[in-house]
Every structure is written in structure tokens, then in C-alpha cells.
mmCIF file of C-alpha atoms in Angstrom:
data_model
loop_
_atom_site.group_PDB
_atom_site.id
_atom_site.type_symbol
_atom_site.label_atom_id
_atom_site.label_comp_id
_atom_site.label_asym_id
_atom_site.label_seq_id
_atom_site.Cartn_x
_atom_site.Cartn_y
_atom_site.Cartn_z
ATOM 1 C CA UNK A 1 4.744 28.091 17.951
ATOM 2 C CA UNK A 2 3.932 26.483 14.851
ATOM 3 C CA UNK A 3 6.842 27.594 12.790
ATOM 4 C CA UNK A 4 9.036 26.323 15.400
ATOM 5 C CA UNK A 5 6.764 22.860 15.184
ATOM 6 C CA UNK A 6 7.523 22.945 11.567
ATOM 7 C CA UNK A 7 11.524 23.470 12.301
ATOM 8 C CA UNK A 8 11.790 21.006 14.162
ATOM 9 C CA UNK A 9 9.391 18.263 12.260
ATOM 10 C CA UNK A 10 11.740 19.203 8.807
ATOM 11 C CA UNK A 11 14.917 18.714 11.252
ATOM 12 C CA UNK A 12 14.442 15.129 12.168
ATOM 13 C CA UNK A 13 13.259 14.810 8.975
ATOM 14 C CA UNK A 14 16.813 15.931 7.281
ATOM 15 C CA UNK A 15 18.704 13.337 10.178
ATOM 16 C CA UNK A 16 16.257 10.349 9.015
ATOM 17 C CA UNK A 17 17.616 11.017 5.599
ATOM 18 C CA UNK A 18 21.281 11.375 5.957
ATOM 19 C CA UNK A 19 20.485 8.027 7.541
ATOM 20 C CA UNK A 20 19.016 6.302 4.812
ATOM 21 C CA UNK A 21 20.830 4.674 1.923
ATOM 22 C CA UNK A 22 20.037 3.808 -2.121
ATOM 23 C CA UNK A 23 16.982 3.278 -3.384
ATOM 24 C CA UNK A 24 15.153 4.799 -0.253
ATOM 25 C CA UNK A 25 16.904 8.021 -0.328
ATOM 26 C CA UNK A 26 16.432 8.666 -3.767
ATOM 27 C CA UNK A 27 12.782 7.848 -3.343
ATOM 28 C CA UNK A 28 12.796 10.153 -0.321
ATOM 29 C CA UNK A 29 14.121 13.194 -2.503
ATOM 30 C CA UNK A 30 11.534 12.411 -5.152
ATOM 31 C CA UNK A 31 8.829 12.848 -2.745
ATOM 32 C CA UNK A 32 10.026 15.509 -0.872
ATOM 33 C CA UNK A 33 10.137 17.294 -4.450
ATOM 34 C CA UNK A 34 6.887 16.440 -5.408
ATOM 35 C CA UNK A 35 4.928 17.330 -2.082
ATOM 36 C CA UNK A 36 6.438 20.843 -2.377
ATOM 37 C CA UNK A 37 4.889 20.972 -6.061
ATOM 38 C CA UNK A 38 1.682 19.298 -4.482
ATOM 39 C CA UNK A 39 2.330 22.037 -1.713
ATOM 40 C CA UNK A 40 2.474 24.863 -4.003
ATOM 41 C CA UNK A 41 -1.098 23.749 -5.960
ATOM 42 C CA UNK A 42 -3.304 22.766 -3.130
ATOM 43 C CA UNK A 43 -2.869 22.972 0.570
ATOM 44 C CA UNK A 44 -6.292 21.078 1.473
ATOM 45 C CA UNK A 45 -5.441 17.561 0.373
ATOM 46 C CA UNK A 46 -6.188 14.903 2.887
ATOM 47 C CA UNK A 47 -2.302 13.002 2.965
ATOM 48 C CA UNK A 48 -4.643 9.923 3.843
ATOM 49 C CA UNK A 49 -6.277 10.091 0.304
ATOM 50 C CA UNK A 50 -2.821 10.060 -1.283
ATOM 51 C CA UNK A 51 -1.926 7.310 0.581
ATOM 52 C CA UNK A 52 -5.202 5.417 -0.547
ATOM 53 C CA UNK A 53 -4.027 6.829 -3.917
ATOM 54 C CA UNK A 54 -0.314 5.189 -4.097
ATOM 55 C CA UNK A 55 -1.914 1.622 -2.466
ATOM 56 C CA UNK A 56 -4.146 1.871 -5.446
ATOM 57 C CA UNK A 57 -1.283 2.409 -7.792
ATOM 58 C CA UNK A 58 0.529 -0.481 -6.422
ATOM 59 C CA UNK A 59 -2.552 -2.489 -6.378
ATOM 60 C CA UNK A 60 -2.166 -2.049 -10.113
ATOM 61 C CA UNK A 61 1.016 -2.794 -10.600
ATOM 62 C CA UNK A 62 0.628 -5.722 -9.197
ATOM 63 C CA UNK A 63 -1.934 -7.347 -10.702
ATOM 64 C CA UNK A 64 -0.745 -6.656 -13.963
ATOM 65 C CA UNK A 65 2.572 -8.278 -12.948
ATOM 66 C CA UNK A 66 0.067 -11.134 -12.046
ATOM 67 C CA UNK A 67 -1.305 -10.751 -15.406
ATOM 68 C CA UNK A 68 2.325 -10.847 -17.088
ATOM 69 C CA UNK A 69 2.945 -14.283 -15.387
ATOM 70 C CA UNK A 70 -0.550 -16.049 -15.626
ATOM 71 C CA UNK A 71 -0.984 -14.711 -19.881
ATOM 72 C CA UNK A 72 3.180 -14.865 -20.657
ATOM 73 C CA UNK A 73 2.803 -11.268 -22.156
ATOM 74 C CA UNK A 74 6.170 -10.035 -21.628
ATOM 75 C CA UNK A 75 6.705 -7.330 -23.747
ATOM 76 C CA UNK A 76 8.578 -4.047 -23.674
ATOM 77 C CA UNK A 77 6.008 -1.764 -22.864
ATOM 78 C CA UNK A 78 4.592 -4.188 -19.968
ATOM 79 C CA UNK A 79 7.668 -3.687 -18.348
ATOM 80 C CA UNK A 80 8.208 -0.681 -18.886
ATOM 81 C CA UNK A 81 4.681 -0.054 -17.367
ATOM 82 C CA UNK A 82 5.430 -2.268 -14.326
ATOM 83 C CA UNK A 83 8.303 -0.591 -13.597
ATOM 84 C CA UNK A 84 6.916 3.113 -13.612
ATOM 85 C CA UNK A 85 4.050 1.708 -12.154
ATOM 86 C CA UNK A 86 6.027 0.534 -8.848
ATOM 87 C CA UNK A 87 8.490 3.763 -9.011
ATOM 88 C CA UNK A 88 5.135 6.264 -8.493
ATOM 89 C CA UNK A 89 3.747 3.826 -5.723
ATOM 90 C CA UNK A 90 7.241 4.335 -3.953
ATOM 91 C CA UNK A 91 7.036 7.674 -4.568
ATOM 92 C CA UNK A 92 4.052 8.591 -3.422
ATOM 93 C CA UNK A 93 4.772 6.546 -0.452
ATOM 94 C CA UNK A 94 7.012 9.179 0.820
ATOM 95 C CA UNK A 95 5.223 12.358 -0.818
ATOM 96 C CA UNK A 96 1.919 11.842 1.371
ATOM 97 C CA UNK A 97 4.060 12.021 4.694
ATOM 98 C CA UNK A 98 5.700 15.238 3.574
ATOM 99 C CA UNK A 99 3.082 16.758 1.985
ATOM 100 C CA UNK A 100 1.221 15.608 5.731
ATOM 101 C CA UNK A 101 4.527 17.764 7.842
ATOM 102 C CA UNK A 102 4.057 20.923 5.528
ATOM 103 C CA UNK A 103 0.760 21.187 5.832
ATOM 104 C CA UNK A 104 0.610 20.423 9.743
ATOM 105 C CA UNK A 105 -2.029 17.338 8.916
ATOM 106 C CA UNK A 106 -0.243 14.695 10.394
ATOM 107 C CA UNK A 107 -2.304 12.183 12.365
ATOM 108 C CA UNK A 108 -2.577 9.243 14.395
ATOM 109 C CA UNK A 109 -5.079 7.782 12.153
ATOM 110 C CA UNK A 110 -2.398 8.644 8.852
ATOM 111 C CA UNK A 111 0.311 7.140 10.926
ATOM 112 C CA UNK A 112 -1.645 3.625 11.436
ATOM 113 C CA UNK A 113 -2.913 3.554 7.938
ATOM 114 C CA UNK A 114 0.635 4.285 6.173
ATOM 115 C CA UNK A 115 2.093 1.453 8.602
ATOM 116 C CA UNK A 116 -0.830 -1.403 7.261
ATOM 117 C CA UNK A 117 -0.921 -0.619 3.923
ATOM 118 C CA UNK A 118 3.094 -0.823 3.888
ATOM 119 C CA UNK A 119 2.433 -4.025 6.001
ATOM 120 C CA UNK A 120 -0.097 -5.500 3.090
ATOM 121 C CA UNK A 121 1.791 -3.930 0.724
ATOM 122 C CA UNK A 122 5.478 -6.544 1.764
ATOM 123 C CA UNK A 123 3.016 -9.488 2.410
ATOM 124 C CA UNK A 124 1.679 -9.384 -1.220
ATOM 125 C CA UNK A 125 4.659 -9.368 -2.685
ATOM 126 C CA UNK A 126 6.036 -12.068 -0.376
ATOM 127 C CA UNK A 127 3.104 -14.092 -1.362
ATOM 128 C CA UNK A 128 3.323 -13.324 -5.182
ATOM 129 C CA UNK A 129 6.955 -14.041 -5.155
ATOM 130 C CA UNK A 130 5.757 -17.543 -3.958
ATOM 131 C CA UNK A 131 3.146 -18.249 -6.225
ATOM 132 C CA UNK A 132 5.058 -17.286 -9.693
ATOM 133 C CA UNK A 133 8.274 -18.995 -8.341
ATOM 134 C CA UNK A 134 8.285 -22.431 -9.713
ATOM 135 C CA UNK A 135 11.799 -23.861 -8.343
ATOM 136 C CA UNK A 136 11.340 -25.213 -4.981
ATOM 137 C CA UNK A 137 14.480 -23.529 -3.452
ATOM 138 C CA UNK A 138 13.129 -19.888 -4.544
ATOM 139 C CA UNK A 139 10.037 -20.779 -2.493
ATOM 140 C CA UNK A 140 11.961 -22.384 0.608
ATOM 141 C CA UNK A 141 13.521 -18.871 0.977
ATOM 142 C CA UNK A 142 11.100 -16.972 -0.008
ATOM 143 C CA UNK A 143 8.589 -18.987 2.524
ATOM 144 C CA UNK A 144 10.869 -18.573 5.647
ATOM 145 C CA UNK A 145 11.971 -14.558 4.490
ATOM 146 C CA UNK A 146 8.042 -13.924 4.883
ATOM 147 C CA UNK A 147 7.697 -16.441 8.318
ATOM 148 C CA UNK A 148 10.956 -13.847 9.754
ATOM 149 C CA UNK A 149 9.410 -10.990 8.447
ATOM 150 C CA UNK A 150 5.406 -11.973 10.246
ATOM 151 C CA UNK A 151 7.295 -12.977 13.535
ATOM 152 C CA UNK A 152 9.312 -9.665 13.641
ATOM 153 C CA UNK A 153 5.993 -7.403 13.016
ATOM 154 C CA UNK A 154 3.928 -9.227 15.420
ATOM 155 C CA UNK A 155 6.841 -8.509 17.940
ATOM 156 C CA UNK A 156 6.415 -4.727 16.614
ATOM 157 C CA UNK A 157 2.758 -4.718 17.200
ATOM 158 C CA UNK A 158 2.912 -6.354 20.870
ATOM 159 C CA UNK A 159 5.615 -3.883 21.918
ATOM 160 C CA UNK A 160 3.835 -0.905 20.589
ATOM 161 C CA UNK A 161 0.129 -2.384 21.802
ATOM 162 C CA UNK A 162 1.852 -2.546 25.680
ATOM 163 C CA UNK A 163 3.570 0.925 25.315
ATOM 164 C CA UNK A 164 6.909 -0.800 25.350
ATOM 165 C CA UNK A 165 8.756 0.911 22.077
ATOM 166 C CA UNK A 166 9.911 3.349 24.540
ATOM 167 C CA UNK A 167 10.566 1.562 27.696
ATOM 168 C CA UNK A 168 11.530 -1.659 26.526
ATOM 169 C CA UNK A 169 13.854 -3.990 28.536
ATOM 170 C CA UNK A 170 17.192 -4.956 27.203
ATOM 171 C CA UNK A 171 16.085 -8.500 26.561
ATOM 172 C CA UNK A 172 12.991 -7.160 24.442
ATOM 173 C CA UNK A 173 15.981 -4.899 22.364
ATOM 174 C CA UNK A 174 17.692 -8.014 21.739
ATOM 175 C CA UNK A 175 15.444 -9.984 20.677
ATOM 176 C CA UNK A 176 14.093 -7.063 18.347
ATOM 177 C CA UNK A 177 17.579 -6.605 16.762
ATOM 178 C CA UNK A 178 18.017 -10.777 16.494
ATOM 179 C CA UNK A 179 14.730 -10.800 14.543
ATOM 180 C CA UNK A 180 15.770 -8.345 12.595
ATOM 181 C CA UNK A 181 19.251 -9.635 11.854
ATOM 182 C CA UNK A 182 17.477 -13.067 10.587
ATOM 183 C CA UNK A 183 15.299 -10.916 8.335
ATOM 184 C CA UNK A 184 18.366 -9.128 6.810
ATOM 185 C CA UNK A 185 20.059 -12.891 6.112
ATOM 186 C CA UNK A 186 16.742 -14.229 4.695
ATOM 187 C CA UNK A 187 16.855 -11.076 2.451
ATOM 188 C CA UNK A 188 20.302 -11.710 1.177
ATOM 189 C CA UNK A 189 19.055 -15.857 0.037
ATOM 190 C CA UNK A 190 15.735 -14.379 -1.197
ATOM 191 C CA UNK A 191 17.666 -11.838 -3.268
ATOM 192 C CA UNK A 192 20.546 -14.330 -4.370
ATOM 193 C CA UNK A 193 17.501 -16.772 -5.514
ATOM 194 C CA UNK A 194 15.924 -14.450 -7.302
ATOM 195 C CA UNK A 195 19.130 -13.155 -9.568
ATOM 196 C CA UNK A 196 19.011 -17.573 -10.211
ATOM 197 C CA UNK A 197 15.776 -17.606 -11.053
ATOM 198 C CA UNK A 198 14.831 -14.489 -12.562
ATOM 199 C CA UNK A 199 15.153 -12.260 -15.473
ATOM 200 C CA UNK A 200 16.892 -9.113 -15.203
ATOM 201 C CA UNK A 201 13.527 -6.963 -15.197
ATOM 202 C CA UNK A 202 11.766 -8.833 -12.679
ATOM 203 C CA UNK A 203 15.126 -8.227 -10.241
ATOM 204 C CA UNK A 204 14.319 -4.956 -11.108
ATOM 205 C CA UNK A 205 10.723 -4.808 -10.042
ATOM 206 C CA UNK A 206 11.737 -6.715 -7.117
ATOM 207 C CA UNK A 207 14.006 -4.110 -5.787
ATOM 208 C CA UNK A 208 11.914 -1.411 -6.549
ATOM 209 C CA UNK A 209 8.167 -3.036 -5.387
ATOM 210 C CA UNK A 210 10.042 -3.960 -1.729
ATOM 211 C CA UNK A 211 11.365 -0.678 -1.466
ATOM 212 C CA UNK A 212 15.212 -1.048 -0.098
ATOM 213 C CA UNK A 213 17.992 -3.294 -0.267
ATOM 214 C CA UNK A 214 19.886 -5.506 2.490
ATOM 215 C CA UNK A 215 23.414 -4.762 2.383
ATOM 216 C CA UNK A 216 26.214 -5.466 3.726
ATOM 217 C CA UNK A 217 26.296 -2.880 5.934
ATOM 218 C CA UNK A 218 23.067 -3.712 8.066
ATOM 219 C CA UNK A 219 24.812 -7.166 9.054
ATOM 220 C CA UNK A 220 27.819 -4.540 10.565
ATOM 221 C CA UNK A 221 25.442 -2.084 11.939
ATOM 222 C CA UNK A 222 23.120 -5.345 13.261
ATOM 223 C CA UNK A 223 26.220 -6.786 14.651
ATOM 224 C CA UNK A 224 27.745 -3.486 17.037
ATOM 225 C CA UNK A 225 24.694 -2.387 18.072
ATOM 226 C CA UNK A 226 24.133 -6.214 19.437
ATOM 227 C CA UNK A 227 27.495 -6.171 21.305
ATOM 228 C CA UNK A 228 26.670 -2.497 22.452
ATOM 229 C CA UNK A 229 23.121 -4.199 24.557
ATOM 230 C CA UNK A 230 25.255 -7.161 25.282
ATOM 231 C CA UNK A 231 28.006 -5.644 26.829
ATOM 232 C CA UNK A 232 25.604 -3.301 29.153
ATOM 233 C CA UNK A 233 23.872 -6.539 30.608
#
């Protein structure tokens, strides 16, 4: 019984990845190869302490980002540093989930804590985007990209606090998809600002410290499965 648990666990697993495009598939593979060296070590690690561990790497990274803009010490080995420092948080991000399926220690509890640290982890970058932008424009986007983004996870978190992810109504799919789709545009302005108003690097540590990239694709896919709910109104 719990081999064919496991099957079927690493089976959705492989679907979610052919699913998954750029940065977040590579940093899928990278933890996927990593938990199975983490696998082969030790098979008693709580996944919840490596979570705790990659927020604390982050943490890190950030503040010394923080520290780059408030001292002006840009240097090559500070970015350099920043950089690595955001690529292990991402990585880890995905090791502590697959190290959690091969060991059979997935939990509730894990579930909830990857989902608010993930959800802390967007809002501080939203808000130090904001503080170390100094053109107004940059912060108009930047502001209403992080407004989109709060609206659409509060709609997450009602849904999923009245048991409604699975049973929700076609009017509750729309509006999740329409929130999303305005999250997706005030990506694409947040991202065009920042190639204005930033340095090559720090586009760099953008992409990598949010973790995926709007393309144009998710305005297609946005956009058909929209006419798919509408036209079975």
C-alpha cells in the first residue's frame, strides 16, 4: 500500500512538472536532485526544518540586498553572494517537499507553513521593491502588482477557509482566473519598470528572488480557459 502511495505521489508529481516552465522547472530538477542526495544521507529530517532552513536563507539574502542599497556597496562578490544566496532559497524551496514525498512525511501542518512563508516570502520583496525604488512610476506599479497580488490571496484563503477550492461555483472560477489575469498584467509593468530602472544584476535577483516569470503564454492560457467557464454559463 505504501509503494503504491509513493507511485502515485511521484506521478502527479512528474505531470506538475511537464507543466511548469523556465526558471521553476529548472529549480524543480535541482531540488528533486538534491532531496535524493539528502535522501540517500538521512531519512529522519523533519521537511519542516528545511523549510525553516531555506526562509532563513532568504531572510539573508535579503537583508543584505537591503544592506547593498542603504551602504551603496555594490561590488562583485556582493552580487555574486546575493545571487547564490536567492538560487539555494529557491532551491530548497522545492527540495523540502520532495525530500517530504520520499520519505512519506508530508503534512498538513508542512503544507500550511510552505504556503505562509512563500506568502511572506512575495510580500517582502513587493515591499522592498518599493522602498529601494526611487522613481515614482516603479512604485505606482509595483504598489498596485502587490494590491492584485493581496486581493487574489485573500480570495485563496476565503475559498479554501469555506471548503470551496473544490466545489466552487462558476462565478467564484471566474473571478479567480480575472484576479489572476490582472496579476499576470501587473507583472508584465512591474517587470518592464524594473529593466528602466534597474541594473542588469538586480533584474537578475528579481527574477530569481520571485521565483517565475509572466509570459506571454499565461495571458493565452488565462484567456481560453476564461472563454471555456464563459461559454458553459
Amino acid at each position: 500500500m505504501e509503494i503504491v502511495l509513493k507511485t502515485e505521489k511521484i506521478r502527479k508529481n512528474c505531470k506538475k512538472m511537464k507543466k511548469e516552465r523556465g526558471l521553476k522547472r529548472i529549480y524543480r530538477y535541482l531540488g528533486i536532485g538534491f532531496s535524493n542526495i539528502l535522501y540517500k544521507i538521512s531519512k529522519k529530517i523533519n521537511p519542516n526544518v528545511i523549510t525553516l532552513c531555506g526562509f532563513f536563507v532568504f531572510s539573508l539574502a535579503w537583508l543584505q540586498y537591503l544592506g547593498i542599497y542603504l551602504f551603496g556597496e555594490v561590488n562583485l562578490i556582493n552580487k555574486i553572494l546575493l545571487i547564490v544566496g536567492f538560487n539555494i532559497a529557491l532551491i530548497i524551496d522545492y527540495l523540502d517537499g520532495e525530500y517530504a514525498r520520499k520519505t512519506n512525511k508530508c503534512s498538513k501542518i508542512g503544507h500550511h507553513l510552505d504556503g505562509i512563508l512563500d506568502y511572506i516570502k512575495i510580500s517582502t520583496t513587493y515591499l522592498l521593491l518599493y522602498l529601494t525604488t526611487n522613481e515614482h512610476f516603479g512604485k505606482l506599479l509595483i504598489f498596485v502588482s502587490s494590491v492584485i497580488f493581496t486581493i487574489f490571496m485573500w480570495s485563496k484563503f476565503t475559498s479554501y477557509r469555506e471548503k470551496l477550492m473544490s466545489k466552487a461555483p462558476k462565478e467564484g472560477k471566474f473571478l479567480s482566473l480575472s484576479l489572476l489575469f490582472s496579476f499576470s498584467i501587473a507583472h508584465q509593468y512591474l517587470y518592464f519598470s524594473i529593466y528602466l530602472l534597474f541594473g542588469l544584476w538586480q533584474i537578475l535577483v528579481l527574477q530569481i528572488a520571485l521565483g517565475s516569470v509572466f509570459t506571454f503564454k499565461n495571458f493565452v492560457k488565462l484567456f481560453k480557459m476564461a472563454k471555456i467557464i464563459d461559454r458553459s454559463e
